[in-house]
């Protein structure tokens, strides 16, 4: 079966290589395959190397090992065209957009040579902004006028403008409110289904990965300690650390498990709900 | 209704100086019972952190707070107007999201813990040292002597948070205010801090007001939950009531948005459709 | 292992304060400051029309005359009308001040950009040279230059080029380094945008901002330096009217004819205030 993205033995070492000095790699031995339209998650705590892996995949960092896209090996350094095929959406909405460029122009600047006239470019930019469901009145707005969620939408539109085959979301929803995050996740799912784009989802939030991905890699200290089908890893983890990680994830399901002893000990005031107007 | 109420917020409103601007917190009335953990839930802009700060009078200018904060000194005592400034650090303590912000980076941990003890309890010398060590042990630190000698930047995020909790508990407060204390922590560290807080609640009868945007975290720690949106209180009830059986449409929307709820059978992998 | 802070959505207080600050602040700049500067520019342009007399015309019979209808600020030691000299001096101080600041800024921006973009040894070299320049007492260097080139305007402009660039270079270099780390630069890189385009279109516009307010205040500093040097006799040479040299000329008579020194001094102060207000309001606006 032909994977859209095949990563073999990816490793990243920070710092300049000096003679006679062996530096432990920051990331080592990451391998996985991603099919078109699928989503794979990379989870881990801080310092696990997941962001480093993301940046290496995209070519922003030098790496060892191989990255193949659509069967073809991606060399280092990447050519302009090759760079455009794997795009990334970053974590911080405040620095993901250039504050001195309007949103529509930010998308227009990135469009390919296919769109030769200014008219074409504008039309395509508007198409993409509509696709990510940005309100029309904000198309010409400055980034500072948008909320965090809206900025991430523009960042996604900009990433889509290069017509990439793989999109890497590096904690792309971590700084957003939960309801906004839900809509962005829904958007990513919809894009996968409609364009066949593959998504690599980096997150410290295991529940987000479970909600969107079919496969998961668990990283710790730069190595992959477990990987596989998301449901299998979450319900029957084999690695000690993975088990610890999953056990630590808070869940609202704990509420259906506790017995009512508590309410007996602490007589509580009655329930109250604000009346809603029709 | 005979809950032993420790703290009552009565019609708390927090506004900007401009009267035309909508209130940031609008007429919130809440009770906190002795020994319970009240969770304050809301998204950004809900005013939950501001509400928390108004309890100890930490609302930053130019904002102004109105409404009453009432306090019951001992079990059974009537609720009286609270002197928020005096209560700070004595009856009520607070822990924050980023421990590095509240720990003096140029002072060792022992100094940070010693200061309030020296001032409020008049402890010195050996008695002071012993109290510091016992405080660090109470928050689950295995090597209290080494930690006491350390500077904040030498400690991990989890340890810093424990130190901050120790500092907050040094004056034996009745109420601990928690402003998203686990948001910046790794998930495993977060779980341990939550366990620590629950244990402190149980063993000391400590009351907590826990602010968070994370419903899952709130589920793990709160007995009762209050939902805020745009400065308005929408719903209050036990954690189970509010989160598993939400009545207000906003609460329902919030609960349905959390990733746990999203994964309930909605993940689509297009390649599964075709072999 | 310390946790890296995960950026979260801004708090209610931040959102609210940002909104009110934006709506309350009508003006981007201090209009009062702009007004003062505009006034001076106008005076400089219209000098021949505004000045009642020829600034260089001497009238030895009317020396040191007190203010009167004919001479609103009196006459100086050579019988020249003080007001006219004051007005015409703006034609020297203002353009020279601006020119000097522009020269410093240009040199500084080029060197700062070189250091910020090229980095490594170029950057280190430039910063150390900058340290050297800053360590020297300014006026000693200027005087040395004047000793070589002779007193007058060319020497002053050269000294600004050689000495005034350091703050610009440092500011720009630091800003370039900060902006280059921002995520939208990585995004531009990933989009396949050529390196020089990234530098010019994405990095520079965002890096240049803090320099603007410094530039405005630097004009004021340049005018002050020019006036000081002229006061010492090292700058603009007589008989040209210049505020600083006017202060020096009026000094012997300060007890009886205080306005000979006071008028040009207050003029410098007023213009300086104008630039300062504008520069600081820009700075405050950028920081908000």
XYZ file of C-alpha atoms in Angstrom, chain A residues 11 18-19 50 66 69 72 78 90 92 104 126 147 156 168 176 179 188 194 198-200 202 230 247 251 260 262 265:
29
model
C 16.559 11.775 14.143
C 32.229 18.874 16.528
C 34.984 16.389 16.032
C 7.383 16.115 19.444
C 14.397 9.682 5.479
C 6.307 12.088 0.277
C 9.617 10.386 -3.551
C 14.390 21.213 0.407
C 1.705 26.723 14.588
C 0.701 30.669 19.026
C -6.323 38.340 2.441
C -11.315 34.502 -0.745
C -9.614 36.535 17.832
C -4.857 27.231 8.034
C 1.247 19.397 10.385
C -7.751 28.276 21.995
C -15.475 25.532 21.859
C -9.497 19.760 9.884
C -12.692 16.500 1.060
C -2.926 13.994 5.521
C -2.657 15.519 8.978
C 0.030 15.046 11.591
C 1.115 17.223 17.559
C -5.309 5.090 18.683
C -4.004 7.148 33.622
C -11.862 12.872 32.375
C -23.011 9.803 46.228
C -19.974 13.237 49.102
C -21.464 14.734 53.958
